mmCIF file of C-alpha atoms in Angstrom:
data_model
loop_
_atom_site.group_PDB
_atom_site.id
_atom_site.type_symbol
_atom_site.label_atom_id
_atom_site.label_comp_id
_atom_site.label_asym_id
_atom_site.label_seq_id
_atom_site.Cartn_x
_atom_site.Cartn_y
_atom_site.Cartn_z
ATOM 1 C CA MET A 1 101.753 78.714 90.116
ATOM 2 C CA GLY A 2 100.260 78.021 93.526
ATOM 3 C CA ASP A 3 102.587 75.117 94.370
ATOM 4 C CA ASP A 4 105.753 76.380 92.659
ATOM 5 C CA PRO A 5 108.369 76.532 95.458
ATOM 6 C CA VAL A 6 110.047 79.647 94.034
ATOM 7 C CA TYR A 7 106.710 81.443 93.786
ATOM 8 C CA LEU A 8 105.794 80.402 97.327
ATOM 9 C CA GLU A 9 109.143 81.786 98.481
ATOM 10 C CA ALA A 10 108.279 85.115 96.830
ATOM 11 C CA ILE A 11 104.863 85.200 98.496
ATOM 12 C CA GLU A 12 106.388 84.357 101.877
ATOM 13 C CA ARG A 13 108.902 87.173 101.417
ATOM 14 C CA PHE A 14 106.081 89.535 100.419
ATOM 15 C CA SER A 15 104.054 88.583 103.499
ATOM 16 C CA GLY A 16 107.078 89.253 105.691
ATOM 17 C CA VAL A 17 107.607 92.696 104.180
ATOM 18 C CA ILE A 18 103.932 93.579 104.692
ATOM 19 C CA GLU A 19 104.114 92.397 108.303
ATOM 20 C CA THR A 20 107.157 94.622 108.814
ATOM 21 C CA ALA A 21 105.276 97.569 107.277
ATOM 22 C CA HIS A 22 102.428 97.114 109.747
ATOM 23 C CA GLY A 23 104.933 97.481 112.574
ATOM 24 C CA LEU A 24 106.284 100.830 111.359
ATOM 25 C CA GLY A 25 103.508 102.929 112.878
ATOM 26 C CA LEU A 26 102.386 104.255 109.498
ATOM 27 C CA LYS A 27 98.873 105.583 108.910
ATOM 28 C CA GLU A 28 98.465 103.502 105.737
ATOM 29 C CA PRO A 29 101.077 100.712 105.672
ATOM 30 C CA THR A 30 99.377 98.985 102.720
ATOM 31 C CA ALA A 31 99.232 102.061 100.461
ATOM 32 C CA MET A 32 100.468 101.191 96.974
ATOM 33 C CA ALA A 33 100.751 102.873 93.606
ATOM 34 C CA LEU A 34 98.559 101.186 90.987
ATOM 35 C CA ALA A 35 99.531 101.806 87.362
ATOM 36 C CA THR A 36 97.125 101.032 84.524
ATOM 37 C CA VAL A 37 97.082 101.778 80.797
ATOM 38 C CA GLY A 38 94.145 103.247 78.897
ATOM 39 C CA PRO A 39 92.951 102.359 75.382
ATOM 40 C CA ASP A 40 95.093 105.184 73.967
ATOM 41 C CA GLY A 41 98.233 103.672 75.488
ATOM 42 C CA ARG A 42 98.511 106.449 78.062
ATOM 43 C CA PRO A 43 99.595 105.224 81.511
ATOM 44 C CA SER A 44 97.876 106.393 84.683
ATOM 45 C CA VAL A 45 98.923 105.870 88.292
ATOM 46 C CA ARG A 46 97.243 106.488 91.644
ATOM 47 C CA ILE A 47 97.522 105.377 95.261
ATOM 48 C CA VAL A 48 95.110 102.677 96.454
ATOM 49 C CA LEU A 49 95.086 100.497 99.561
ATOM 50 C CA MET A 50 95.778 96.781 99.515
ATOM 51 C CA ARG A 51 92.906 95.202 101.427
ATOM 52 C CA GLY A 52 94.210 91.659 101.600
ATOM 53 C CA HIS A 53 96.651 89.211 100.069
ATOM 54 C CA ASP A 54 97.267 85.489 99.931
ATOM 55 C CA ALA A 55 99.122 83.029 97.723
ATOM 56 C CA ARG A 56 97.057 84.169 94.736
ATOM 57 C CA GLY A 57 98.109 87.820 95.027
ATOM 58 C CA PRO A 58 97.175 91.208 96.520
ATOM 59 C CA VAL A 59 93.586 92.524 96.518
ATOM 60 C CA PHE A 60 92.163 96.047 96.291
ATOM 61 C CA TYR A 61 88.627 97.413 95.918
ATOM 62 C CA THR A 62 87.306 100.212 93.759
ATOM 63 C CA ASN A 63 84.578 101.554 91.502
ATOM 64 C CA SER A 64 84.790 99.700 88.186
ATOM 65 C CA LEU A 65 83.389 102.776 86.394
ATOM 66 C CA SER A 66 86.368 104.878 87.498
ATOM 67 C CA ARG A 67 89.287 105.527 85.169
ATOM 68 C CA LYS A 68 91.290 102.665 86.658
ATOM 69 C CA GLY A 69 88.282 100.364 86.402
ATOM 70 C CA ARG A 70 87.760 101.257 82.749
ATOM 71 C CA ASP A 71 91.477 100.847 82.058
ATOM 72 C CA LEU A 72 91.499 97.386 83.636
ATOM 73 C CA ALA A 73 88.380 96.338 81.718
ATOM 74 C CA GLY A 74 90.200 97.076 78.460
ATOM 75 C CA ASN A 75 93.671 95.951 79.510
ATOM 76 C CA PRO A 76 94.035 93.828 82.663
ATOM 77 C CA HIS A 77 97.827 94.209 82.734
ATOM 78 C CA ALA A 78 98.847 96.429 85.638
ATOM 79 C CA ALA A 79 101.669 97.177 88.055
ATOM 80 C CA LEU A 80 101.798 97.848 91.792
ATOM 81 C CA CYS A 81 104.542 99.563 93.763
ATOM 82 C CA PHE A 82 104.888 99.692 97.544
ATOM 83 C CA TYR A 83 107.512 101.905 99.188
ATOM 84 C CA TRP A 84 108.259 102.310 102.885
ATOM 85 C CA ASP A 85 110.827 105.010 103.569
ATOM 86 C CA ARG A 86 111.180 104.059 107.243
ATOM 87 C CA SER A 87 112.380 100.568 106.386
ATOM 88 C CA ALA A 88 114.067 101.510 103.075
ATOM 89 C CA LEU A 89 112.104 98.791 101.268
ATOM 90 C CA GLN A 90 110.252 98.729 97.957
ATOM 91 C CA VAL A 91 108.208 95.975 96.335
ATOM 92 C CA ARG A 92 107.037 96.023 92.719
ATOM 93 C CA VAL A 93 104.400 93.581 91.500
ATOM 94 C CA GLU A 94 103.365 93.155 87.861
ATOM 95 C CA GLY A 95 100.732 90.923 86.347
ATOM 96 C CA CYS A 96 97.107 90.714 85.291
ATOM 97 C CA VAL A 97 94.184 91.859 87.390
ATOM 98 C CA GLU A 98 90.885 90.001 87.663
ATOM 99 C CA PRO A 99 87.706 90.562 89.713
ATOM 100 C CA VAL A 100 87.468 88.667 92.995
ATOM 101 C CA LYS A 101 84.501 86.456 93.830
ATOM 102 C CA THR A 102 81.260 88.316 94.523
ATOM 103 C CA SER A 103 81.109 86.821 98.005
ATOM 104 C CA LEU A 104 84.498 88.336 98.864
ATOM 105 C CA SER A 105 83.401 91.785 97.667
ATOM 106 C CA ASP A 106 80.176 91.456 99.672
ATOM 107 C CA THR A 107 82.084 90.511 102.820
ATOM 108 C CA TYR A 108 84.507 93.404 102.515
ATOM 109 C CA TRP A 109 81.683 95.848 101.719
ATOM 110 C CA SER A 110 79.806 94.798 104.857
ATOM 111 C CA GLN A 111 82.895 95.601 106.955
ATOM 112 C CA ARG A 112 83.401 99.107 105.557
ATOM 113 C CA PRO A 113 82.468 102.137 107.682
ATOM 114 C CA ARG A 114 78.904 103.198 106.949
ATOM 115 C CA GLU A 115 79.943 106.635 105.697
ATOM 116 C CA SER A 116 82.391 105.013 103.281
ATOM 117 C CA GLN A 117 79.549 102.884 101.913
ATOM 118 C CA ILE A 118 77.354 105.962 101.455
ATOM 119 C CA SER A 119 80.178 107.851 99.774
ATOM 120 C CA ALA A 120 80.775 104.974 97.333
ATOM 121 C CA CYS A 121 77.083 105.039 96.406
ATOM 122 C CA ALA A 122 76.854 108.828 96.143
ATOM 123 C CA SER A 123 79.962 109.446 94.058
ATOM 124 C CA GLN A 124 80.172 108.819 90.326
ATOM 125 C CA GLN A 125 83.924 108.357 90.636
ATOM 126 C CA SER A 126 86.125 110.089 88.051
ATOM 127 C CA GLN A 127 83.177 111.958 86.492
ATOM 128 C CA PRO A 128 83.221 115.789 86.395
ATOM 129 C CA LEU A 129 81.983 117.481 89.585
ATOM 130 C CA LEU A 130 79.900 120.493 88.594
ATOM 131 C CA ASP A 131 78.631 121.302 92.081
ATOM 132 C CA ALA A 132 80.111 119.992 95.337
ATOM 133 C CA ALA A 133 76.877 120.871 97.122
ATOM 134 C CA GLU A 134 74.972 118.474 94.851
ATOM 135 C CA LEU A 135 77.284 115.615 95.845
ATOM 136 C CA GLU A 136 76.791 116.452 99.524
ATOM 137 C CA LEU A 137 73.012 116.489 99.008
ATOM 138 C CA ARG A 138 73.174 113.021 97.407
ATOM 139 C CA PHE A 139 75.250 111.823 100.346
ATOM 140 C CA GLU A 140 72.746 113.149 102.891
ATOM 141 C CA ALA A 141 69.781 111.769 100.926
ATOM 142 C CA LEU A 142 71.352 108.303 100.946
ATOM 143 C CA ARG A 143 72.152 108.625 104.647
ATOM 144 C CA ARG A 144 68.448 109.269 105.336
ATOM 145 C CA GLU A 145 67.253 106.572 102.921
ATOM 146 C CA PHE A 146 69.362 103.888 104.598
ATOM 147 C CA ALA A 147 69.144 105.226 108.137
ATOM 148 C CA ASP A 148 67.719 102.008 109.555
ATOM 149 C CA ARG A 149 68.813 99.355 107.048
ATOM 150 C CA GLU A 150 71.857 97.898 105.376
ATOM 151 C CA ILE A 151 73.349 99.653 102.377
ATOM 152 C CA PRO A 152 73.626 97.246 99.426
ATOM 153 C CA ARG A 153 76.915 97.025 97.565
ATOM 154 C CA PRO A 154 76.656 98.687 94.127
ATOM 155 C CA ASP A 155 77.208 96.259 91.251
ATOM 156 C CA HIS A 156 80.020 98.449 89.920
ATOM 157 C CA TRP A 157 81.963 98.430 93.214
ATOM 158 C CA PHE A 158 84.024 95.304 93.800
ATOM 159 C CA GLY A 159 87.449 93.838 94.419
ATOM 160 C CA TYR A 160 90.298 93.069 92.059
ATOM 161 C CA ARG A 161 93.156 90.646 92.549
ATOM 162 C CA MET A 162 96.574 91.059 90.960
ATOM 163 C CA ILE A 163 97.790 87.701 89.647
ATOM 164 C CA PRO A 164 101.559 88.253 89.743
ATOM 165 C CA ASP A 165 103.958 87.252 86.998
ATOM 166 C CA ARG A 166 106.811 89.415 88.306
ATOM 167 C CA ILE A 167 107.713 90.472 91.871
ATOM 168 C CA GLU A 168 110.792 92.529 92.699
ATOM 169 C CA PHE A 169 112.088 93.312 96.194
ATOM 170 C CA TRP A 170 114.384 96.320 96.594
ATOM 171 C CA THR A 171 116.328 97.123 99.770
ATOM 172 C CA SER A 172 118.396 100.271 100.212
ATOM 173 C CA ARG A 173 122.107 99.715 100.813
ATOM 174 C CA PRO A 174 125.039 102.117 101.459
ATOM 175 C CA ALA A 175 126.808 103.720 98.482
ATOM 176 C CA ARG A 176 123.684 103.008 96.401
ATOM 177 C CA LEU A 177 124.656 99.339 96.124
ATOM 178 C CA HIS A 178 121.026 98.446 96.645
ATOM 179 C CA GLU A 179 119.818 94.862 96.829
ATOM 180 C CA ARG A 180 117.351 93.813 94.133
ATOM 181 C CA ILE A 181 115.779 90.353 94.069
ATOM 182 C CA LEU A 182 113.532 89.502 91.128
ATOM 183 C CA TYR A 183 111.033 86.650 90.981
ATOM 184 C CA GLU A 184 109.318 86.103 87.632
ATOM 185 C CA THR A 185 107.537 83.499 85.576
ATOM 186 C CA SER A 186 109.209 81.572 82.777
ATOM 187 C CA PRO A 187 108.050 78.791 80.427
ATOM 188 C CA THR A 188 109.307 76.244 82.968
ATOM 189 C CA GLY A 189 108.049 77.920 86.143
ATOM 190 C CA TRP A 190 109.113 80.691 88.482
ATOM 191 C CA THR A 191 112.731 81.841 88.669
ATOM 192 C CA VAL A 192 114.637 84.057 91.100
ATOM 193 C CA GLN A 193 117.748 86.131 90.491
ATOM 194 C CA LYS A 194 119.541 89.168 91.860
ATOM 195 C CA LEU A 195 119.799 92.303 89.718
ATOM 196 C CA GLN A 196 122.466 94.970 89.670
ATOM 197 C CA PRO A 197 121.324 98.207 91.273
#
């Protein structure tokens, strides 16, 4: 996959779109919808932030004990969707998700704002919240505990990489004659074709 010229073309196009998004003046230019499927077959979608990408695919970080983390543990197939209204562009990425190397998660964790680290340690993400004050107390207790030392990354908090097998670029056009360009894997390698809108 890494040296397939059609795939590399798709990744280059993706990088260009992301670069354009960063120039739009948006608060979160890398916000993307992440869709997963639970063991009961029920889909679930939420917005997460892409925190990096390269020729292997986009990367995001989260709590593996959250609903999305549990979904991905049981079924690594997932889909991402980026949409930027200001540039009338959309990108959809489908494939399998896998954990990134521990060293990469450690590096990203060390660069996070300290309060974000504390919050990730204090929150049992996706679990019922019986008392907001209790969560705030846990947060403050951790702030005091780690006041003068580094906060270790929890084992259940790490990065995931989407390994694409399908990437579609959509560009708005007049009269709804939108441009759609689909890159996808095949038994003989990556292919590219245009789709009707």
